[in-house]
mmCIF file of C-alpha atoms in Angstrom:
data_model
loop_
_atom_site.group_PDB
_atom_site.id
_atom_site.type_symbol
_atom_site.label_atom_id
_atom_site.label_comp_id
_atom_site.label_asym_id
_atom_site.label_seq_id
_atom_site.Cartn_x
_atom_site.Cartn_y
_atom_site.Cartn_z
ATOM 1 C CA UNK A 1 -1.904 13.610 -12.274
ATOM 2 C CA UNK A 2 -2.473 10.046 -11.790
ATOM 3 C CA UNK A 3 -5.533 8.377 -10.416
ATOM 4 C CA UNK A 4 -7.057 4.711 -9.884
ATOM 5 C CA UNK A 5 -10.512 3.889 -9.756
ATOM 6 C CA UNK A 6 -11.374 0.192 -8.194
ATOM 7 C CA UNK A 7 -15.264 -0.625 -9.305
ATOM 8 C CA UNK A 8 -16.837 -2.560 -6.603
ATOM 9 C CA UNK A 9 -15.995 -1.986 -2.933
ATOM 10 C CA UNK A 10 -17.431 -5.610 -2.490
ATOM 11 C CA UNK A 11 -17.482 -8.624 -4.807
ATOM 12 C CA UNK A 12 -18.764 -11.848 -3.871
ATOM 13 C CA UNK A 13 -18.032 -14.990 -5.807
ATOM 14 C CA UNK A 14 -18.667 -18.701 -5.286
ATOM 15 C CA UNK A 15 -15.773 -21.148 -4.452
ATOM 16 C CA UNK A 16 -14.603 -22.440 -7.974
ATOM 17 C CA UNK A 17 -15.951 -19.711 -9.880
ATOM 18 C CA UNK A 18 -14.150 -16.797 -11.876
ATOM 19 C CA UNK A 19 -12.620 -14.041 -9.696
ATOM 20 C CA UNK A 20 -12.728 -10.406 -11.631
ATOM 21 C CA UNK A 21 -11.592 -7.437 -10.080
ATOM 22 C CA UNK A 22 -11.467 -4.021 -12.030
ATOM 23 C CA UNK A 23 -8.946 -1.334 -12.200
ATOM 24 C CA UNK A 24 -8.814 1.670 -14.130
ATOM 25 C CA UNK A 25 -6.359 4.005 -13.965
ATOM 26 C CA UNK A 26 -5.393 7.389 -15.403
ATOM 27 C CA UNK A 27 -1.693 8.496 -15.981
ATOM 28 C CA UNK A 28 0.166 11.514 -18.027
ATOM 29 C CA UNK A 29 3.065 9.275 -18.325
ATOM 30 C CA UNK A 30 3.836 5.617 -18.968
ATOM 31 C CA UNK A 31 2.509 3.726 -15.902
ATOM 32 C CA UNK A 32 3.851 1.199 -13.404
ATOM 33 C CA UNK A 33 0.817 -0.858 -12.093
ATOM 34 C CA UNK A 34 0.290 -3.228 -9.250
ATOM 35 C CA UNK A 35 -1.950 -5.317 -7.440
ATOM 36 C CA UNK A 36 -1.513 -6.003 -3.799
ATOM 37 C CA UNK A 37 -3.365 -8.274 -1.416
ATOM 38 C CA UNK A 38 -4.246 -7.451 2.291
ATOM 39 C CA UNK A 39 -5.673 -10.209 4.952
ATOM 40 C CA UNK A 40 -7.303 -8.729 8.192
ATOM 41 C CA UNK A 41 -4.934 -6.535 10.494
ATOM 42 C CA UNK A 42 -1.690 -7.351 8.011
ATOM 43 C CA UNK A 43 0.220 -5.535 5.883
ATOM 44 C CA UNK A 44 0.073 -5.622 1.964
ATOM 45 C CA UNK A 45 1.567 -8.428 -0.195
ATOM 46 C CA UNK A 46 2.684 -7.911 -3.939
ATOM 47 C CA UNK A 47 0.450 -9.848 -6.097
ATOM 48 C CA UNK A 48 1.852 -8.767 -9.369
ATOM 49 C CA UNK A 49 3.077 -5.595 -11.258
ATOM 50 C CA UNK A 50 3.051 -4.389 -14.913
ATOM 51 C CA UNK A 51 6.025 -2.284 -15.920
ATOM 52 C CA UNK A 52 5.889 -1.971 -19.594
ATOM 53 C CA UNK A 53 6.981 -5.568 -20.719
ATOM 54 C CA UNK A 54 4.365 -8.197 -21.270
ATOM 55 C CA UNK A 55 0.787 -6.777 -21.026
ATOM 56 C CA UNK A 56 -0.085 -9.930 -19.614
ATOM 57 C CA UNK A 57 1.079 -10.467 -16.303
ATOM 58 C CA UNK A 58 1.083 -13.564 -14.209
ATOM 59 C CA UNK A 59 1.432 -13.258 -10.233
ATOM 60 C CA UNK A 60 1.362 -15.503 -7.179
ATOM 61 C CA UNK A 61 -1.619 -17.463 -5.974
ATOM 62 C CA UNK A 62 -2.805 -17.963 -9.681
ATOM 63 C CA UNK A 63 -4.036 -14.639 -10.385
ATOM 64 C CA UNK A 64 -2.996 -12.671 -13.455
ATOM 65 C CA UNK A 65 -4.008 -8.961 -14.984
ATOM 66 C CA UNK A 66 -3.831 -7.807 -18.357
ATOM 67 C CA UNK A 67 -2.709 -4.276 -19.306
ATOM 68 C CA UNK A 68 -5.143 -2.527 -21.797
ATOM 69 C CA UNK A 69 -3.783 0.899 -22.726
ATOM 70 C CA UNK A 70 -7.066 1.454 -24.915
ATOM 71 C CA UNK A 71 -9.077 1.082 -21.928
ATOM 72 C CA UNK A 72 -6.594 2.341 -19.330
ATOM 73 C CA UNK A 73 -7.336 -1.002 -17.300
ATOM 74 C CA UNK A 74 -5.441 -3.559 -15.265
ATOM 75 C CA UNK A 75 -8.002 -6.044 -14.389
ATOM 76 C CA UNK A 76 -7.274 -8.700 -11.770
ATOM 77 C CA UNK A 77 -8.530 -12.312 -12.490
ATOM 78 C CA UNK A 78 -8.220 -15.822 -11.159
ATOM 79 C CA UNK A 79 -10.089 -18.890 -12.976
ATOM 80 C CA UNK A 80 -11.092 -20.510 -10.067
ATOM 81 C CA UNK A 81 -11.560 -18.870 -6.594
ATOM 82 C CA UNK A 82 -10.584 -20.443 -3.485
ATOM 83 C CA UNK A 83 -11.756 -19.609 0.265
ATOM 84 C CA UNK A 84 -8.084 -18.557 1.019
ATOM 85 C CA UNK A 85 -8.555 -15.800 -1.842
ATOM 86 C CA UNK A 86 -11.200 -13.796 0.709
ATOM 87 C CA UNK A 87 -9.375 -10.689 1.306
ATOM 88 C CA UNK A 88 -9.238 -6.928 0.514
ATOM 89 C CA UNK A 89 -7.329 -6.145 -2.845
ATOM 90 C CA UNK A 90 -5.855 -2.739 -3.861
ATOM 91 C CA UNK A 91 -4.533 -1.537 -7.270
ATOM 92 C CA UNK A 92 -1.902 0.928 -7.346
ATOM 93 C CA UNK A 93 -0.131 3.369 -10.129
ATOM 94 C CA UNK A 94 3.272 4.708 -10.137
ATOM 95 C CA UNK A 95 4.734 7.095 -12.811
ATOM 96 C CA UNK A 96 7.649 5.189 -14.760
ATOM 97 C CA UNK A 97 9.839 8.396 -14.127
ATOM 98 C CA UNK A 98 10.504 10.590 -11.231
ATOM 99 C CA UNK A 99 9.798 9.557 -7.462
ATOM 100 C CA UNK A 100 8.599 6.178 -6.511
ATOM 101 C CA UNK A 101 5.119 7.271 -5.312
ATOM 102 C CA UNK A 102 2.144 5.210 -5.576
ATOM 103 C CA UNK A 103 -1.566 6.149 -5.933
ATOM 104 C CA UNK A 104 -3.939 3.569 -4.497
ATOM 105 C CA UNK A 105 -7.302 2.783 -4.956
ATOM 106 C CA UNK A 106 -9.719 2.288 -2.464
ATOM 107 C CA UNK A 107 -9.800 -1.592 -2.447
ATOM 108 C CA UNK A 108 -12.128 -4.348 -3.249
ATOM 109 C CA UNK A 109 -13.001 -6.597 -0.430
ATOM 110 C CA UNK A 110 -13.706 -10.288 -1.926
ATOM 111 C CA UNK A 111 -15.964 -12.453 -0.450
ATOM 112 C CA UNK A 112 -15.826 -16.282 -1.490
ATOM 113 C CA UNK A 113 -18.787 -18.079 -0.761
ATOM 114 C CA UNK A 114 -18.542 -21.799 -0.194
ATOM 115 C CA UNK B 1 15.794 -13.159 6.832
ATOM 116 C CA UNK B 2 15.238 -9.725 4.391
ATOM 117 C CA UNK B 3 12.175 -7.790 5.179
ATOM 118 C CA UNK B 4 10.347 -4.410 6.976
ATOM 119 C CA UNK B 5 9.588 -4.844 10.611
ATOM 120 C CA UNK B 6 7.301 -2.669 12.231
ATOM 121 C CA UNK B 7 6.728 -2.148 16.176
ATOM 122 C CA UNK B 8 4.859 -1.800 17.991
ATOM 123 C CA UNK B 9 1.753 -4.107 16.711
ATOM 124 C CA UNK B 10 -0.894 -1.992 19.068
ATOM 125 C CA UNK B 11 -0.243 1.529 19.981
ATOM 126 C CA UNK B 12 -2.436 3.399 22.532
ATOM 127 C CA UNK B 13 -2.400 7.205 22.736
ATOM 128 C CA UNK B 14 -3.511 9.494 25.292
ATOM 129 C CA UNK B 15 -4.844 12.985 24.269
ATOM 130 C CA UNK B 16 -1.961 15.482 24.029
ATOM 131 C CA UNK B 17 0.473 12.954 23.884
ATOM 132 C CA UNK B 18 2.973 12.194 21.141
ATOM 133 C CA UNK B 19 3.859 8.720 19.813
ATOM 134 C CA UNK B 20 6.357 7.419 17.591
ATOM 135 C CA UNK B 21 5.860 4.278 15.466
ATOM 136 C CA UNK B 22 9.040 2.283 14.359
ATOM 137 C CA UNK B 23 9.720 1.154 10.890
ATOM 138 C CA UNK B 24 13.014 -0.994 10.181
ATOM 139 C CA UNK B 25 14.091 -2.744 6.871
ATOM 140 C CA UNK B 26 17.071 -4.876 6.054
ATOM 141 C CA UNK B 27 16.386 -4.912 2.488
ATOM 142 C CA UNK B 28 18.817 -2.087 1.737
ATOM 143 C CA UNK B 29 16.192 0.110 -0.044
ATOM 144 C CA UNK B 30 16.904 3.463 -0.599
ATOM 145 C CA UNK B 31 13.087 4.810 -0.590
ATOM 146 C CA UNK B 32 10.887 4.474 2.411
ATOM 147 C CA UNK B 33 7.324 5.627 2.935
ATOM 148 C CA UNK B 34 4.618 5.971 5.606
ATOM 149 C CA UNK B 35 0.905 5.328 4.652
ATOM 150 C CA UNK B 36 -2.394 5.650 6.959
ATOM 151 C CA UNK B 37 -5.178 3.540 6.209
ATOM 152 C CA UNK B 38 -8.737 4.269 7.177
ATOM 153 C CA UNK B 39 -11.688 1.833 6.585
ATOM 154 C CA UNK B 40 -13.167 2.440 2.729
ATOM 155 C CA UNK B 41 -10.545 5.139 1.864
ATOM 156 C CA UNK B 42 -7.638 3.266 0.553
ATOM 157 C CA UNK B 43 -4.006 4.027 1.481
ATOM 158 C CA UNK B 44 -3.018 7.922 1.846
ATOM 159 C CA UNK B 45 0.697 8.768 1.881
ATOM 160 C CA UNK B 46 1.808 10.600 5.084
ATOM 161 C CA UNK B 47 5.648 11.170 4.310
ATOM 162 C CA UNK B 48 8.195 9.902 1.930
ATOM 163 C CA UNK B 49 12.166 9.611 1.988
ATOM 164 C CA UNK B 50 14.141 8.924 -1.160
ATOM 165 C CA UNK B 51 17.405 9.164 0.757
ATOM 166 C CA UNK B 52 19.007 9.480 3.887
ATOM 167 C CA UNK B 53 18.543 12.896 5.507
ATOM 168 C CA UNK B 54 15.925 13.931 3.136
ATOM 169 C CA UNK B 55 12.022 13.316 3.009
ATOM 170 C CA UNK B 56 8.883 15.006 1.815
ATOM 171 C CA UNK B 57 5.409 15.647 2.542
ATOM 172 C CA UNK B 58 2.911 13.295 1.174
ATOM 173 C CA UNK B 59 -0.991 14.114 0.852
ATOM 174 C CA UNK B 60 -1.513 14.241 4.842
ATOM 175 C CA UNK B 61 1.532 15.454 6.135
ATOM 176 C CA UNK B 62 -0.211 17.622 9.119
ATOM 177 C CA UNK B 63 0.095 16.331 12.483
ATOM 178 C CA UNK B 64 2.882 13.981 11.805
ATOM 179 C CA UNK B 65 6.618 14.215 11.649
ATOM 180 C CA UNK B 66 9.387 11.931 10.469
ATOM 181 C CA UNK B 67 13.295 11.835 10.317
ATOM 182 C CA UNK B 68 15.913 9.579 8.068
ATOM 183 C CA UNK B 69 19.121 9.331 10.028
ATOM 184 C CA UNK B 70 19.630 5.825 8.834
ATOM 185 C CA UNK B 71 19.185 4.232 5.856
ATOM 186 C CA UNK B 72 17.175 1.266 7.621
ATOM 187 C CA UNK B 73 15.181 3.535 9.916
ATOM 188 C CA UNK B 74 12.199 5.944 9.096
ATOM 189 C CA UNK B 75 10.416 6.471 12.278
ATOM 190 C CA UNK B 76 7.017 8.263 12.263
ATOM 191 C CA UNK B 77 5.703 10.365 14.975
ATOM 192 C CA UNK B 78 2.052 11.147 15.448
ATOM 193 C CA UNK B 79 1.698 14.593 17.263
ATOM 194 C CA UNK B 80 -0.742 15.851 19.451
ATOM 195 C CA UNK B 81 -1.785 18.210 16.527
ATOM 196 C CA UNK B 82 -3.039 15.149 14.861
ATOM 197 C CA UNK B 83 -7.019 15.169 16.142
ATOM 198 C CA UNK B 84 -7.978 11.994 14.553
ATOM 199 C CA UNK B 85 -4.982 9.616 14.621
ATOM 200 C CA UNK B 86 -6.997 6.356 14.901
ATOM 201 C CA UNK B 87 -5.638 4.279 12.173
ATOM 202 C CA UNK B 88 -3.906 1.393 10.739
ATOM 203 C CA UNK B 89 -0.458 2.955 9.764
ATOM 204 C CA UNK B 90 1.643 0.808 7.020
ATOM 205 C CA UNK B 91 5.339 1.445 6.548
ATOM 206 C CA UNK B 92 6.914 0.504 3.131
ATOM 207 C CA UNK B 93 10.095 0.326 1.336
ATOM 208 C CA UNK B 94 11.323 0.453 -2.296
ATOM 209 C CA UNK B 95 14.622 -0.353 -4.121
ATOM 210 C CA UNK B 96 15.734 0.145 -7.807
ATOM 211 C CA UNK B 97 12.698 -1.623 -9.134
ATOM 212 C CA UNK B 98 10.507 0.879 -7.822
ATOM 213 C CA UNK B 99 8.287 -1.985 -6.227
ATOM 214 C CA UNK B 100 7.082 -1.250 -2.538
ATOM 215 C CA UNK B 101 7.230 -3.745 0.096
ATOM 216 C CA UNK B 102 4.989 -3.345 3.223
ATOM 217 C CA UNK B 103 5.381 -4.131 6.788
ATOM 218 C CA UNK B 104 3.059 -5.572 8.974
ATOM 219 C CA UNK B 105 1.419 -2.296 10.249
ATOM 220 C CA UNK B 106 0.950 -0.625 13.589
ATOM 221 C CA UNK B 107 -2.522 0.008 14.667
ATOM 222 C CA UNK B 108 -3.037 3.054 16.771
ATOM 223 C CA UNK B 109 -5.814 3.621 19.073
ATOM 224 C CA UNK B 110 -6.678 6.436 20.850
ATOM 225 C CA UNK B 111 -7.547 6.323 24.897
#
């Protein structure tokens, strides 16, 4: 069985500060892991994905995430927050075999303070 | 441009009425998905299809139905049996790379 936990439904950071959004997963098979961003009343946009290659994954808009198997974590970071980063972020896990089904976390809403 | 389209953007349902949400993709993806999004609950899988003429129930299929007669299309019908249909509905598709790509969504409201 697979599951995803996103710690913190709301996170606030100052503009220019480090962004850290937490994601922990459980999976009985080697996982594929994803981060998506959603702006109000829009669909989800892929930020980055881990598919068993490099453990440090770089994505769009300056975001990156590190896969840590020992900690079952895939936290999303950005060195310097921008006002345009304010959105909701979702972590998802999929098994590396079988169907392409995802399990999504409940999301973290990021607020960027001027 | 390749992508996923959903229509309409907003949909209003009267009590006892069935309504159909459209999802079309021109990415040549085999797999397609429907999700329901409610505030604070993330995305929940309604139905998915990995190939034409075949589909499986997701976690919350009751009150919904789908068809997959063409590779490009995966319409979702919200039936009168769905007693709480107000939500944001998202369609996605995936190719061999397993990455899901999402449409812009349809917001369903009950009159």
